[in-house]
PDB file of C-alpha atoms in Angstrom:
ATOM      1  CA  UNK A   1     109.984  40.764  38.513  1.00  0.00           C
ATOM      2  CA  UNK A   2     109.966  43.748  36.216  1.00  0.00           C
ATOM      3  CA  UNK A   3     109.650  43.747  32.437  1.00  0.00           C
ATOM      4  CA  UNK A   4     113.415  43.910  31.987  1.00  0.00           C
ATOM      5  CA  UNK A   5     114.220  41.065  33.982  1.00  0.00           C
ATOM      6  CA  UNK A   6     113.953  37.635  32.630  1.00  0.00           C
ATOM      7  CA  UNK A   7     113.868  34.194  33.686  1.00  0.00           C
ATOM      8  CA  UNK A   8     117.196  31.855  33.235  1.00  0.00           C
ATOM      9  CA  UNK A   9     115.894  29.915  30.193  1.00  0.00           C
ATOM     10  CA  UNK A  10     114.286  32.910  28.320  1.00  0.00           C
ATOM     11  CA  UNK A  11     117.171  34.183  26.660  1.00  0.00           C
ATOM     12  CA  UNK A  12     117.325  33.249  22.851  1.00  0.00           C
ATOM     13  CA  UNK A  13     120.822  31.984  22.484  1.00  0.00           C
ATOM     14  CA  UNK A  14     122.692  30.572  19.160  1.00  0.00           C
ATOM     15  CA  UNK A  15     122.561  27.201  20.427  1.00  0.00           C
ATOM     16  CA  UNK A  16     118.594  27.572  21.117  1.00  0.00           C
ATOM     17  CA  UNK A  17     118.248  29.036  17.611  1.00  0.00           C
ATOM     18  CA  UNK A  18     120.502  26.434  15.897  1.00  0.00           C
ATOM     19  CA  UNK A  19     118.713  23.400  17.771  1.00  0.00           C
ATOM     20  CA  UNK A  20     115.274  24.744  16.636  1.00  0.00           C
ATOM     21  CA  UNK A  21     116.426  25.242  12.869  1.00  0.00           C
ATOM     22  CA  UNK A  22     117.957  21.700  13.274  1.00  0.00           C
ATOM     23  CA  UNK A  23     114.641  20.274  14.493  1.00  0.00           C
ATOM     24  CA  UNK A  24     112.583  22.007  11.819  1.00  0.00           C
ATOM     25  CA  UNK A  25     115.029  21.060   9.026  1.00  0.00           C
ATOM     26  CA  UNK A  26     115.132  17.418  10.348  1.00  0.00           C
ATOM     27  CA  UNK A  27     111.179  17.328  10.620  1.00  0.00           C
ATOM     28  CA  UNK A  28     110.880  18.374   6.905  1.00  0.00           C
ATOM     29  CA  UNK A  29     113.747  16.045   5.868  1.00  0.00           C
ATOM     30  CA  UNK A  30     111.846  13.199   7.488  1.00  0.00           C
ATOM     31  CA  UNK A  31     108.946  14.039   5.311  1.00  0.00           C
ATOM     32  CA  UNK A  32     111.030  12.823   2.543  1.00  0.00           C
ATOM     33  CA  UNK A  33     113.613  10.374   3.968  1.00  0.00           C
ATOM     34  CA  UNK A  34     110.932   7.780   5.271  1.00  0.00           C
ATOM     35  CA  UNK A  35     110.404   6.977   1.706  1.00  0.00           C
ATOM     36  CA  UNK A  36     114.274   6.875   0.876  1.00  0.00           C
ATOM     37  CA  UNK A  37     115.689   5.161   3.775  1.00  0.00           C
ATOM     38  CA  UNK A  38     115.441   2.040   5.913  1.00  0.00           C
ATOM     39  CA  UNK A  39     116.450   0.645   9.144  1.00  0.00           C
ATOM     40  CA  UNK A  40     115.827   3.974  11.124  1.00  0.00           C
ATOM     41  CA  UNK A  41     116.884   3.921  14.918  1.00  0.00           C
ATOM     42  CA  UNK A  42     114.253   3.469  17.791  1.00  0.00           C
ATOM     43  CA  UNK A  43     114.146   7.476  18.238  1.00  0.00           C
ATOM     44  CA  UNK A  44     115.333   8.164  14.396  1.00  0.00           C
ATOM     45  CA  UNK A  45     111.755   9.324  13.470  1.00  0.00           C
ATOM     46  CA  UNK A  46     110.843  10.627  17.214  1.00  0.00           C
ATOM     47  CA  UNK A  47     109.525  14.228  18.030  1.00  0.00           C
ATOM     48  CA  UNK A  48     110.666  15.059  14.382  1.00  0.00           C
ATOM     49  CA  UNK A  49     107.774  12.672  13.072  1.00  0.00           C
ATOM     50  CA  UNK A  50     105.212  14.859  15.143  1.00  0.00           C
ATOM     51  CA  UNK A  51     106.414  17.908  13.909  1.00  0.00           C
ATOM     52  CA  UNK A  52     106.421  16.591  10.337  1.00  0.00           C
ATOM     53  CA  UNK A  53     102.787  15.799  10.750  1.00  0.00           C
ATOM     54  CA  UNK A  54     102.107  19.690  11.182  1.00  0.00           C
ATOM     55  CA  UNK A  55     104.473  20.544   8.341  1.00  0.00           C
ATOM     56  CA  UNK A  56     102.724  18.220   5.776  1.00  0.00           C
ATOM     57  CA  UNK A  57      99.138  19.439   7.010  1.00  0.00           C
ATOM     58  CA  UNK A  58     100.030  22.880   7.504  1.00  0.00           C
ATOM     59  CA  UNK A  59     101.710  23.239   4.025  1.00  0.00           C
ATOM     60  CA  UNK A  60      98.677  21.301   2.276  1.00  0.00           C
ATOM     61  CA  UNK A  61      96.167  23.863   4.111  1.00  0.00           C
ATOM     62  CA  UNK A  62      98.404  26.533   3.092  1.00  0.00           C
ATOM     63  CA  UNK A  63      98.625  25.898  -0.467  1.00  0.00           C
ATOM     64  CA  UNK A  64      94.995  24.385  -0.503  1.00  0.00           C
ATOM     65  CA  UNK A  65      96.395  21.264  -1.967  1.00  0.00           C
ATOM     66  CA  UNK A  66      94.387  18.144  -1.989  1.00  0.00           C
ATOM     67  CA  UNK A  67      97.241  15.872  -3.103  1.00  0.00           C
ATOM     68  CA  UNK A  68      99.069  17.044  -0.040  1.00  0.00           C
ATOM     69  CA  UNK A  69      96.391  14.959   2.052  1.00  0.00           C
ATOM     70  CA  UNK A  70      97.323  12.075  -0.260  1.00  0.00           C
ATOM     71  CA  UNK A  71     101.059  12.464   0.462  1.00  0.00           C
ATOM     72  CA  UNK A  72     100.243  12.508   4.152  1.00  0.00           C
ATOM     73  CA  UNK A  73      98.296   9.227   3.708  1.00  0.00           C
ATOM     74  CA  UNK A  74     101.386   7.800   1.875  1.00  0.00           C
ATOM     75  CA  UNK A  75     103.742   9.273   4.594  1.00  0.00           C
ATOM     76  CA  UNK A  76     102.118   7.876   7.247  1.00  0.00           C
ATOM     77  CA  UNK A  77     101.953   4.417   5.827  1.00  0.00           C
ATOM     78  CA  UNK A  78     105.681   4.820   5.492  1.00  0.00           C
ATOM     79  CA  UNK A  79     106.265   5.698   8.990  1.00  0.00           C
ATOM     80  CA  UNK A  80     104.407   2.612  10.073  1.00  0.00           C
ATOM     81  CA  UNK A  81     106.193   0.229   7.913  1.00  0.00           C
ATOM     82  CA  UNK A  82     109.377   2.000   9.120  1.00  0.00           C
ATOM     83  CA  UNK A  83     108.275   1.185  12.855  1.00  0.00           C
ATOM     84  CA  UNK A  84     107.300  -2.266  11.976  1.00  0.00           C
ATOM     85  CA  UNK A  85     110.867  -2.589  10.360  1.00  0.00           C
ATOM     86  CA  UNK A  86     112.299  -1.440  13.713  1.00  0.00           C
ATOM     87  CA  UNK A  87     110.581  -4.040  15.744  1.00  0.00           C
ATOM     88  CA  UNK A  88     111.792  -6.789  13.181  1.00  0.00           C
ATOM     89  CA  UNK A  89     115.348  -5.451  13.544  1.00  0.00           C
ATOM     90  CA  UNK A  90     115.028  -5.233  17.527  1.00  0.00           C
ATOM     91  CA  UNK A  91     113.570  -8.916  17.375  1.00  0.00           C
ATOM     92  CA  UNK A  92     116.642 -10.034  15.164  1.00  0.00           C
ATOM     93  CA  UNK A  93     118.897  -8.330  17.697  1.00  0.00           C
ATOM     94  CA  UNK A  94     120.358  -5.816  15.271  1.00  0.00           C
ATOM     95  CA  UNK A  95     122.306  -3.196  17.072  1.00  0.00           C
ATOM     96  CA  UNK A  96     121.336   0.439  15.636  1.00  0.00           C
ATOM     97  CA  UNK A  97     121.965   3.715  17.095  1.00  0.00           C
ATOM     98  CA  UNK A  98     118.667   5.152  18.734  1.00  0.00           C
ATOM     99  CA  UNK A  99     118.811   8.213  16.758  1.00  0.00           C
ATOM    100  CA  UNK A 100     119.954   6.826  13.472  1.00  0.00           C
ATOM    101  CA  UNK A 101     118.192   8.533  10.587  1.00  0.00           C
ATOM    102  CA  UNK A 102     118.220   5.614   8.243  1.00  0.00           C
ATOM    103  CA  UNK A 103     120.359   3.774   5.770  1.00  0.00           C
ATOM    104  CA  UNK A 104     119.758   5.197   1.963  1.00  0.00           C
ATOM    105  CA  UNK A 105     118.294   2.025   0.420  1.00  0.00           C
ATOM    106  CA  UNK A 106     117.329   3.901  -2.986  1.00  0.00           C
ATOM    107  CA  UNK A 107     120.623   5.752  -3.381  1.00  0.00           C
ATOM    108  CA  UNK A 108     122.651   2.813  -2.478  1.00  0.00           C
ATOM    109  CA  UNK A 109     120.859   0.522  -5.002  1.00  0.00           C
ATOM    110  CA  UNK A 110     121.157   3.387  -7.818  1.00  0.00           C
ATOM    111  CA  UNK A 111     124.999   3.723  -6.855  1.00  0.00           C
ATOM    112  CA  UNK A 112     126.203   0.804  -4.900  1.00  0.00           C
ATOM    113  CA  UNK A 113     129.531   1.646  -4.427  1.00  0.00           C
ATOM    114  CA  UNK A 114     128.981   5.261  -3.053  1.00  0.00           C
ATOM    115  CA  UNK A 115     129.630   5.578   0.656  1.00  0.00           C
ATOM    116  CA  UNK A 116     126.509   6.091   3.014  1.00  0.00           C
ATOM    117  CA  UNK A 117     127.244   9.838   3.526  1.00  0.00           C
ATOM    118  CA  UNK A 118     127.215  10.385  -0.209  1.00  0.00           C
ATOM    119  CA  UNK A 119     124.382   8.454  -0.810  1.00  0.00           C
ATOM    120  CA  UNK A 120     122.177  10.422   1.767  1.00  0.00           C
ATOM    121  CA  UNK A 121     123.320  13.610  -0.319  1.00  0.00           C
ATOM    122  CA  UNK A 122     121.809  11.789  -3.359  1.00  0.00           C
ATOM    123  CA  UNK A 123     118.515  11.331  -1.412  1.00  0.00           C
ATOM    124  CA  UNK A 124     118.453  15.330  -1.272  1.00  0.00           C
ATOM    125  CA  UNK A 125     118.849  15.381  -5.333  1.00  0.00           C
ATOM    126  CA  UNK A 126     116.207  12.752  -5.700  1.00  0.00           C
ATOM    127  CA  UNK A 127     113.840  15.028  -3.703  1.00  0.00           C
ATOM    128  CA  UNK A 128     114.668  17.649  -5.920  1.00  0.00           C
ATOM    129  CA  UNK A 129     114.050  16.039  -9.278  1.00  0.00           C
ATOM    130  CA  UNK A 130     110.850  14.103  -7.753  1.00  0.00           C
ATOM    131  CA  UNK A 131     109.720  17.729  -6.638  1.00  0.00           C
ATOM    132  CA  UNK A 132     110.140  19.087 -10.081  1.00  0.00           C
ATOM    133  CA  UNK A 133     108.262  16.369 -11.547  1.00  0.00           C
ATOM    134  CA  UNK A 134     105.711  16.836  -9.098  1.00  0.00           C
ATOM    135  CA  UNK A 135     105.178  20.483  -9.757  1.00  0.00           C
ATOM    136  CA  UNK A 136     104.010  19.663 -13.303  1.00  0.00           C
ATOM    137  CA  UNK A 137     100.618  18.122 -11.511  1.00  0.00           C
ATOM    138  CA  UNK A 138     100.346  20.145  -8.054  1.00  0.00           C
ATOM    139  CA  UNK A 139     102.832  22.942  -7.391  1.00  0.00           C
ATOM    140  CA  UNK A 140     102.544  23.032  -3.440  1.00  0.00           C
ATOM    141  CA  UNK A 141     103.289  19.284  -3.308  1.00  0.00           C
ATOM    142  CA  UNK A 142     106.097  19.545  -5.988  1.00  0.00           C
ATOM    143  CA  UNK A 143     107.478  22.685  -4.030  1.00  0.00           C
ATOM    144  CA  UNK A 144     107.362  21.007  -0.625  1.00  0.00           C
ATOM    145  CA  UNK A 145     109.112  17.800  -2.129  1.00  0.00           C
ATOM    146  CA  UNK A 146     111.761  19.903  -3.531  1.00  0.00           C
ATOM    147  CA  UNK A 147     112.409  21.799  -0.417  1.00  0.00           C
ATOM    148  CA  UNK A 148     113.409  18.362   0.820  1.00  0.00           C
ATOM    149  CA  UNK A 149     116.790  18.991  -1.051  1.00  0.00           C
ATOM    150  CA  UNK A 150     117.561  21.794   1.388  1.00  0.00           C
ATOM    151  CA  UNK A 151     116.354  20.191   4.419  1.00  0.00           C
ATOM    152  CA  UNK A 152     118.180  16.940   3.971  1.00  0.00           C
ATOM    153  CA  UNK A 153     121.498  18.659   2.850  1.00  0.00           C
ATOM    154  CA  UNK A 154     121.002  21.078   6.160  1.00  0.00           C
ATOM    155  CA  UNK A 155     120.479  18.236   8.306  1.00  0.00           C
ATOM    156  CA  UNK A 156     123.118  15.970   7.112  1.00  0.00           C
ATOM    157  CA  UNK A 157     125.710  18.841   7.002  1.00  0.00           C
ATOM    158  CA  UNK A 158     124.871  19.678  10.904  1.00  0.00           C
ATOM    159  CA  UNK A 159     125.185  15.835  11.514  1.00  0.00           C
ATOM    160  CA  UNK A 160     128.512  15.829   9.830  1.00  0.00           C
ATOM    161  CA  UNK A 161     129.799  18.955  11.642  1.00  0.00           C
ATOM    162  CA  UNK A 162     128.712  17.324  15.004  1.00  0.00           C
ATOM    163  CA  UNK A 163     130.490  14.258  14.255  1.00  0.00           C
ATOM    164  CA  UNK A 164     133.713  16.246  13.253  1.00  0.00           C
ATOM    165  CA  UNK A 165     133.498  18.077  16.626  1.00  0.00           C
ATOM    166  CA  UNK A 166     133.105  14.997  18.440  1.00  0.00           C
ATOM    167  CA  UNK A 167     136.124  13.498  16.944  1.00  0.00           C
ATOM    168  CA  UNK A 168     138.175  16.623  17.522  1.00  0.00           C
ATOM    169  CA  UNK A 169     137.056  16.604  21.277  1.00  0.00           C
ATOM    170  CA  UNK A 170     138.178  12.893  21.480  1.00  0.00           C
ATOM    171  CA  UNK A 171     141.568  13.758  19.911  1.00  0.00           C
ATOM    172  CA  UNK A 172     141.975  16.875  22.207  1.00  0.00           C
ATOM    173  CA  UNK A 173     141.079  14.452  25.025  1.00  0.00           C
ATOM    174  CA  UNK A 174     143.647  12.144  24.154  1.00  0.00           C
ATOM    175  CA  UNK A 175     146.304  14.710  23.776  1.00  0.00           C
ATOM    176  CA  UNK A 176     145.588  16.006  27.432  1.00  0.00           C
ATOM    177  CA  UNK A 177     145.518  12.532  28.915  1.00  0.00           C
ATOM    178  CA  UNK A 178     148.849  11.810  27.198  1.00  0.00           C
ATOM    179  CA  UNK A 179     150.374  15.190  28.865  1.00  0.00           C
ATOM    180  CA  UNK A 180     148.803  14.439  32.142  1.00  0.00           C
ATOM    181  CA  UNK A 181     150.233  10.767  32.118  1.00  0.00           C
ATOM    182  CA  UNK A 182     153.499  12.087  31.267  1.00  0.00           C
ATOM    183  CA  UNK A 183     153.496  14.717  34.353  1.00  0.00           C
ATOM    184  CA  UNK A 184     152.226  12.032  36.462  1.00  0.00           C
ATOM    185  CA  UNK A 185     155.267   9.700  35.615  1.00  0.00           C
ATOM    186  CA  UNK A 186     157.761  12.498  36.177  1.00  0.00           C
ATOM    187  CA  UNK A 187     155.852  13.440  39.536  1.00  0.00           C
ATOM    188  CA  UNK A 188     155.117  16.879  38.613  1.00  0.00           C
ATOM    189  CA  UNK A 189     151.844  17.312  40.405  1.00  0.00           C
TER     190      UNK A 189
END
């Protein structure tokens, strides 16, 4: 094999780039959302949780921030609590999508009439405000939490777009099936 030839999976595609960006944004969003949400799905934390560990510890090392270590310990405790909550939900027979990213308990408590999607957007603003306050005590920690605004907004935006595309595909499939059924009824095949 020459240098110019590549393996089939070696090409960098737009889909691979978007998947990588989504995973990174989701992992960072998870560093904040475990504190702001509850009732995660079985895989709602998943591989992004593992990447979150590296993000927190890496940023703390890069910023030479001891409070980031404290944040990591708090985050780890929050993840354990979320896992316990998942087990309790499973024992109670709650049906939750395995990839569900959690119900925004704090935002819904602050704004009870707000839809879940909008409440998840409020979670992003909570990160922005909390991060701004934390920068007064430790800049690396504050900026890390403030970046949760961007990562939560990107993650939720991509999820909304994925849902919109799924609905569009369902609508297209319905139209196609109706057309095929009409052709079948007429015997045009």
